[in-house]
XYZ file of C-alpha atoms in Angstrom:
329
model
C 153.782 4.018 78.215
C 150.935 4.316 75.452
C 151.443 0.445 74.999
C 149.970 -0.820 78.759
C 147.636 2.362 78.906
C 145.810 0.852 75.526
C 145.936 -2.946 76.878
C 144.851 -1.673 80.417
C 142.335 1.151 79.148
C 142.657 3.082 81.904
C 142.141 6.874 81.435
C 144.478 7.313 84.583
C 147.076 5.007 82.972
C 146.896 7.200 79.464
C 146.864 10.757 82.043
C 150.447 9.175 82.846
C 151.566 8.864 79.629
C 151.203 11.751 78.446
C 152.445 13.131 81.768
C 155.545 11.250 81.232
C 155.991 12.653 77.478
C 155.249 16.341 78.383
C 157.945 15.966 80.805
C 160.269 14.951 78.069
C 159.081 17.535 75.505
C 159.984 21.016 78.614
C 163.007 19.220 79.089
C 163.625 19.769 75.055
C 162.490 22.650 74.732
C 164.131 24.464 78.273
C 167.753 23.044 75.966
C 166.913 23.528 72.145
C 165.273 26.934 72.278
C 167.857 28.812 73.894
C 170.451 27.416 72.011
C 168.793 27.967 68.757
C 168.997 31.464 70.311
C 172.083 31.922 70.399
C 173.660 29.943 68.135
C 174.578 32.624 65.520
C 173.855 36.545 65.214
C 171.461 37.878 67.666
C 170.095 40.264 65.377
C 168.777 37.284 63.920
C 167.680 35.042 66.912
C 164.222 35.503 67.290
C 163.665 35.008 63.411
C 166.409 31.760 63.761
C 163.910 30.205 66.312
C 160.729 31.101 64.345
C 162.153 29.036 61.499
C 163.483 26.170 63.423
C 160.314 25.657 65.109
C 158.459 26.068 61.629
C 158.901 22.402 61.041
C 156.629 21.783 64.356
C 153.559 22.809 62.100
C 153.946 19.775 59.409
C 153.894 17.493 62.350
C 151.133 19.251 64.260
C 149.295 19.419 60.745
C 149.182 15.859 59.788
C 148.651 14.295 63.836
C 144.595 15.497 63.681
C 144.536 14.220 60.362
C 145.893 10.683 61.252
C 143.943 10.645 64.015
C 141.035 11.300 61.890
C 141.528 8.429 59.665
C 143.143 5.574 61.925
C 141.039 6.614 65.408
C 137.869 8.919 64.733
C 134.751 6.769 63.647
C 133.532 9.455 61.329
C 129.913 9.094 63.245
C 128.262 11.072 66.083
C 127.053 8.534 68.849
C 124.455 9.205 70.949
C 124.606 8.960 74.671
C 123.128 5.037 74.399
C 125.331 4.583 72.198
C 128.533 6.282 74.097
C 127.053 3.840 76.870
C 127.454 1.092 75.120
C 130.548 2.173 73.351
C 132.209 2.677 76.973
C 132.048 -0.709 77.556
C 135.963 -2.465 77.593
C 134.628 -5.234 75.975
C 132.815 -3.780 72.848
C 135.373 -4.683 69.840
C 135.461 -1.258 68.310
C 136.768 -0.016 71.628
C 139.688 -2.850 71.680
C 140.786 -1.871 68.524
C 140.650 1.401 69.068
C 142.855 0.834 71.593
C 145.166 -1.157 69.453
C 145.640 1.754 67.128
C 146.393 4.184 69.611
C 149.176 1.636 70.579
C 150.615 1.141 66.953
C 150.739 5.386 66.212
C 152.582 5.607 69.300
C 155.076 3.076 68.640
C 155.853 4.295 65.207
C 156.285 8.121 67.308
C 158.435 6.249 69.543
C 160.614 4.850 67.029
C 160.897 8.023 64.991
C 162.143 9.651 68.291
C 164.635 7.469 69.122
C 165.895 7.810 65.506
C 166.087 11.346 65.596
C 167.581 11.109 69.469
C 170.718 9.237 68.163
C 171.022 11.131 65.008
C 171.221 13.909 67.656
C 173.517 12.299 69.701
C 175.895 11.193 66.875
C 176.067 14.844 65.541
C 178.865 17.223 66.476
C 177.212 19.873 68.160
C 179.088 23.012 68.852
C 179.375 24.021 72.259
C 177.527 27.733 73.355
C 180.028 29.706 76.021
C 176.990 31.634 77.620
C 179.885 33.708 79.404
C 180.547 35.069 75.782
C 176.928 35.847 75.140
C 176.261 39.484 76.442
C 176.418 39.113 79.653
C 173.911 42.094 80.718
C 172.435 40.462 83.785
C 174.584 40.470 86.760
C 174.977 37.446 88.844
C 173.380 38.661 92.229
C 170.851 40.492 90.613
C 167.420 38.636 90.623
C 166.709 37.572 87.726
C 162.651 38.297 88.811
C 163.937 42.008 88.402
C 164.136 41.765 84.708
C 160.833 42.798 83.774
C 160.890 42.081 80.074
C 161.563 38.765 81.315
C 158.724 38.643 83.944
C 156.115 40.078 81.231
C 157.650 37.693 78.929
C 156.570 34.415 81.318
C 152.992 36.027 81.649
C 152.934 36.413 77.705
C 153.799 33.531 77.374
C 151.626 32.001 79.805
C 148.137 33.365 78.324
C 149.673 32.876 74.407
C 149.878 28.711 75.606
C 146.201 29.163 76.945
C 144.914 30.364 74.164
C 146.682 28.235 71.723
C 145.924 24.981 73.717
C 142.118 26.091 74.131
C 141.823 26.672 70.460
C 143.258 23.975 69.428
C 141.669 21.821 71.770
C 137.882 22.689 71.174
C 138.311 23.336 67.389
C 136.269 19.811 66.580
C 133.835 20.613 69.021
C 133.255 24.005 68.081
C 132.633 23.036 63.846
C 130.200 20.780 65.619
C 128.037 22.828 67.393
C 128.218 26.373 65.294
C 128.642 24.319 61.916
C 127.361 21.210 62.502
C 129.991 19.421 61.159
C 130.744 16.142 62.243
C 134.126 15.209 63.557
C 135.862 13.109 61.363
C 134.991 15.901 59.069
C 136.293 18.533 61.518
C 139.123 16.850 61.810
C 140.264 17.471 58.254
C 139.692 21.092 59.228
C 142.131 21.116 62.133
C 144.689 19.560 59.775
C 143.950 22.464 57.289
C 144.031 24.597 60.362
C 147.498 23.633 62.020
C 148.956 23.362 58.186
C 148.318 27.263 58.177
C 149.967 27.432 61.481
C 152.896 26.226 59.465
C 152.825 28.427 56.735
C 152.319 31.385 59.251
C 155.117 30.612 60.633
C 157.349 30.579 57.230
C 155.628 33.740 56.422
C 156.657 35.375 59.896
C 159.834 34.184 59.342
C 160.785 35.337 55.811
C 158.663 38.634 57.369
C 161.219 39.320 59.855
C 163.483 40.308 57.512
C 161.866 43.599 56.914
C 159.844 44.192 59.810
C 161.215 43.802 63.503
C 159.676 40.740 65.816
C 157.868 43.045 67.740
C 156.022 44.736 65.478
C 155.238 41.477 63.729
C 154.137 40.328 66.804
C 151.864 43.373 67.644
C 150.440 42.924 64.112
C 149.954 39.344 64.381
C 148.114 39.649 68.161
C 145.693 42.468 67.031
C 144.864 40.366 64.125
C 143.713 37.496 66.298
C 141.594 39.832 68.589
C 139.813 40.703 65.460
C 139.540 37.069 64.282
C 138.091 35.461 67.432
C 135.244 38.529 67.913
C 134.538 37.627 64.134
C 134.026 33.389 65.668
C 132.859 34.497 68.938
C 130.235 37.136 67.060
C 129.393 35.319 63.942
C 128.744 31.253 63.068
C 128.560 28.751 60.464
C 131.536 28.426 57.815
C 132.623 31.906 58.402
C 133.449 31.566 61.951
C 135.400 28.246 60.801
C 137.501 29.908 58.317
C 138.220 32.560 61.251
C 139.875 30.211 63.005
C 141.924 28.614 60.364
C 143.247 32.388 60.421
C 143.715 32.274 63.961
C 145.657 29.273 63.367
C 148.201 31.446 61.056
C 148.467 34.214 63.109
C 149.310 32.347 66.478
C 152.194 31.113 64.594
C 155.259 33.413 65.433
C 154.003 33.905 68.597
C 155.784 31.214 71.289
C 159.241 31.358 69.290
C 159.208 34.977 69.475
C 158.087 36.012 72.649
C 160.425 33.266 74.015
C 163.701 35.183 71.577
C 162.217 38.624 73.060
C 161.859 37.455 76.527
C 165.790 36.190 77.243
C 167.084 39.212 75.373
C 170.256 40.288 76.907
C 170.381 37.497 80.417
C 173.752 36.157 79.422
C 174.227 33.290 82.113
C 171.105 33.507 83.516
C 169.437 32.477 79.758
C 168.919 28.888 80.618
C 167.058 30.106 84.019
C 165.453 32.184 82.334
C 164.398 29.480 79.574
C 163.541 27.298 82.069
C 160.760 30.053 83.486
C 159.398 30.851 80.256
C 158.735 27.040 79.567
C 156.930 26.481 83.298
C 154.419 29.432 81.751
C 153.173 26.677 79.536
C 151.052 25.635 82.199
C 148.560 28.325 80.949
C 147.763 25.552 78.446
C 146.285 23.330 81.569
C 144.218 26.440 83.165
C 142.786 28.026 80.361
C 140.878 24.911 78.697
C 139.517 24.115 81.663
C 138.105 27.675 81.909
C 136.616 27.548 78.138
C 135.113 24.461 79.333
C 133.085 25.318 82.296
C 131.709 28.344 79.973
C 131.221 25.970 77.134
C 129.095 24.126 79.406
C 126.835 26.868 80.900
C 126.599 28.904 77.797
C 128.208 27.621 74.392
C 130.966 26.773 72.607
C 131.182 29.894 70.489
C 130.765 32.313 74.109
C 133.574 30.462 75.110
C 136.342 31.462 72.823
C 135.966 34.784 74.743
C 138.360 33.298 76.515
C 141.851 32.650 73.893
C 140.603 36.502 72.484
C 141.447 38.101 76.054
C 144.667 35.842 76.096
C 145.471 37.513 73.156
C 145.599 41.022 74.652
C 148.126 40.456 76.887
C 150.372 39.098 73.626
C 149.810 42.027 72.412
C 150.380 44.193 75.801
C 153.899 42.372 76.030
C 154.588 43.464 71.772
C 153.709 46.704 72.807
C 156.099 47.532 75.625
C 159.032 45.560 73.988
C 161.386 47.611 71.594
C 163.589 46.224 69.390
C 166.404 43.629 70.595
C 169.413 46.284 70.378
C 167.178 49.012 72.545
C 166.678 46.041 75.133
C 170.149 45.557 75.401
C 171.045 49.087 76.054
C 168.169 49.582 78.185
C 169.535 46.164 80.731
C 173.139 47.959 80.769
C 172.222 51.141 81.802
């Protein structure tokens, strides 16, 4: 789809695109998360899924950094110069264009490697009937409420993550003055400790229960984005890049915490927590309209208050084996 959005350069036309890949990516992650979940001890789930989704970070670590080098100009136009830079017929915006299209045919090629390797790989089959079972069938499964606070969690963590992430470049430029091929290299240093957080939270796990790890890793943020929010330059940047390592447990494990003892209703409830992901197309726009009637720092107000609910939802969660005993009785 990337291919006639680039020759048509058509914002609508790339909109779809990506439209069409999101789709692809719920649909992956509504079947591979809860499978990872229970595919093995569930003592062990919620740290399972942290480290299978560990390997997301290299990826998301070197795609701003690609971009930087193969897209970003490394330059700071003005708006005569954006003028004249909009125009379809200006060279540096065809080729542009033709780069976009070459990264995503090399994506799409590595995906349908992986996709076959996938499909050619004897996958053992998950009898949900045999996974606890603690949710009875008529029973709503709205009436869970770890569930329910779960998909809110989860919901405001995707905000915050996707606003973040998303005004990262702009915010280096405007507190740091940093320009953004520049910044760019900074969200690739960012999202590689996003990575490493997530290692970390995994090997963590082992001594210290989700939860708590969780709550730990939630309050830390709070702290982090007052210290942007409050304070500028380079120490507001390396805040962030510690944002960026604390964020990391946080979708694998609320997700393991949330489906906690549903049995047959796991992949309905997987399906829920996914649709909370949505957060990450309300929240930007929120930062945005603040960004542009105050600034860019005021505006991470927003991700810190997403990051009290994380840590409401750590807070009233017990360990996995309480949870379990709490649904059957």
């Amino acid at each position: 789809m990337f291919v006639p959005a680039a020759n048509t350069r058509a914002f609508a036309v790339f909109l779809f695109a990506l439209f069409v890949i999101a789709s692809g990516l719920t649909f992956l992650e509504t079947a591979a998360n809860p499978y990872v979940t229970v595919l093995g001890d569930s003592h062990s789930a919620t740290q399972r899924l942290n480290f299978s989704q560990s390997f997301n970070g290299l990826a998301a670590s070197l795609a701003p950094l690609m971009g930087g080098i193969f897209i970003l100009s490394g330059k700071t136009l003005t708006e005569a110069e954006n003028q004249v830079f909009r125009c379809p017929t200006r060279s540096i915006f065809i080729r542009r264009s033709g780069l976009c299209k070459i990264l995503y045919i090399i994506i799409g090629i590595v995906v349908l490697l992986v996709a076959i390797f996938i499909w050619r790989t004897n996958l053992p089959e998950i009898d949900e009937a045999e996974s606890s079972a603690d949710t009875t069938e008529k029973e709503s499964i709205l009436k869970n409420k770890n569930l329910v606070l779960g998909v809110l969690a989860q919901f405001f963590y995707v905000g915050g993550q996707v606003s973040i992430t998303s005004f990262f470049i702009r915010f280096l430029g405007k507190t740091a003055g940093i320009e953004e091929k520049s910044a760019a290299i900074y969200l690739s240093v960012a999202l590689l400790a996003f990575m490493v957080g997530r290692f970390v939270g995994t090997f963590l796990m082992r001594f210290v229960a989700p939860y708590k790890l969780l709550i730990i890793y939630s309050a830390s943020n709070i702290i982090l984005l007052f210290l942007a929010v409050t304070f500028g330059g380079h120490f507001s940047i390396y805040a962030l890049i510690g944002v960026e390592f604390f964020m990391s447990i946080m979708f694998p494990t609320i997700f393991s915490l949330s489906i906690t003892g549903l049995g047959s209703k796991t992949k309905l409830g997987s399906s829920l927590l996914i649709m909370s992901i949505v957060g990450g197309a309300v929240f930007p726009v929120i930062m945005g309209l603040i960004s542009d009637k105050y600034n860019i720092q005021i505006a991470y107000i927003v991700p810190l208050l997403c990051f009290f609910v994380v840590l409401y939802f750590g807070m009233k969660t017990t360990s996995r084996e309480s949870m379990v005993t709490a649904v059957k009785h």
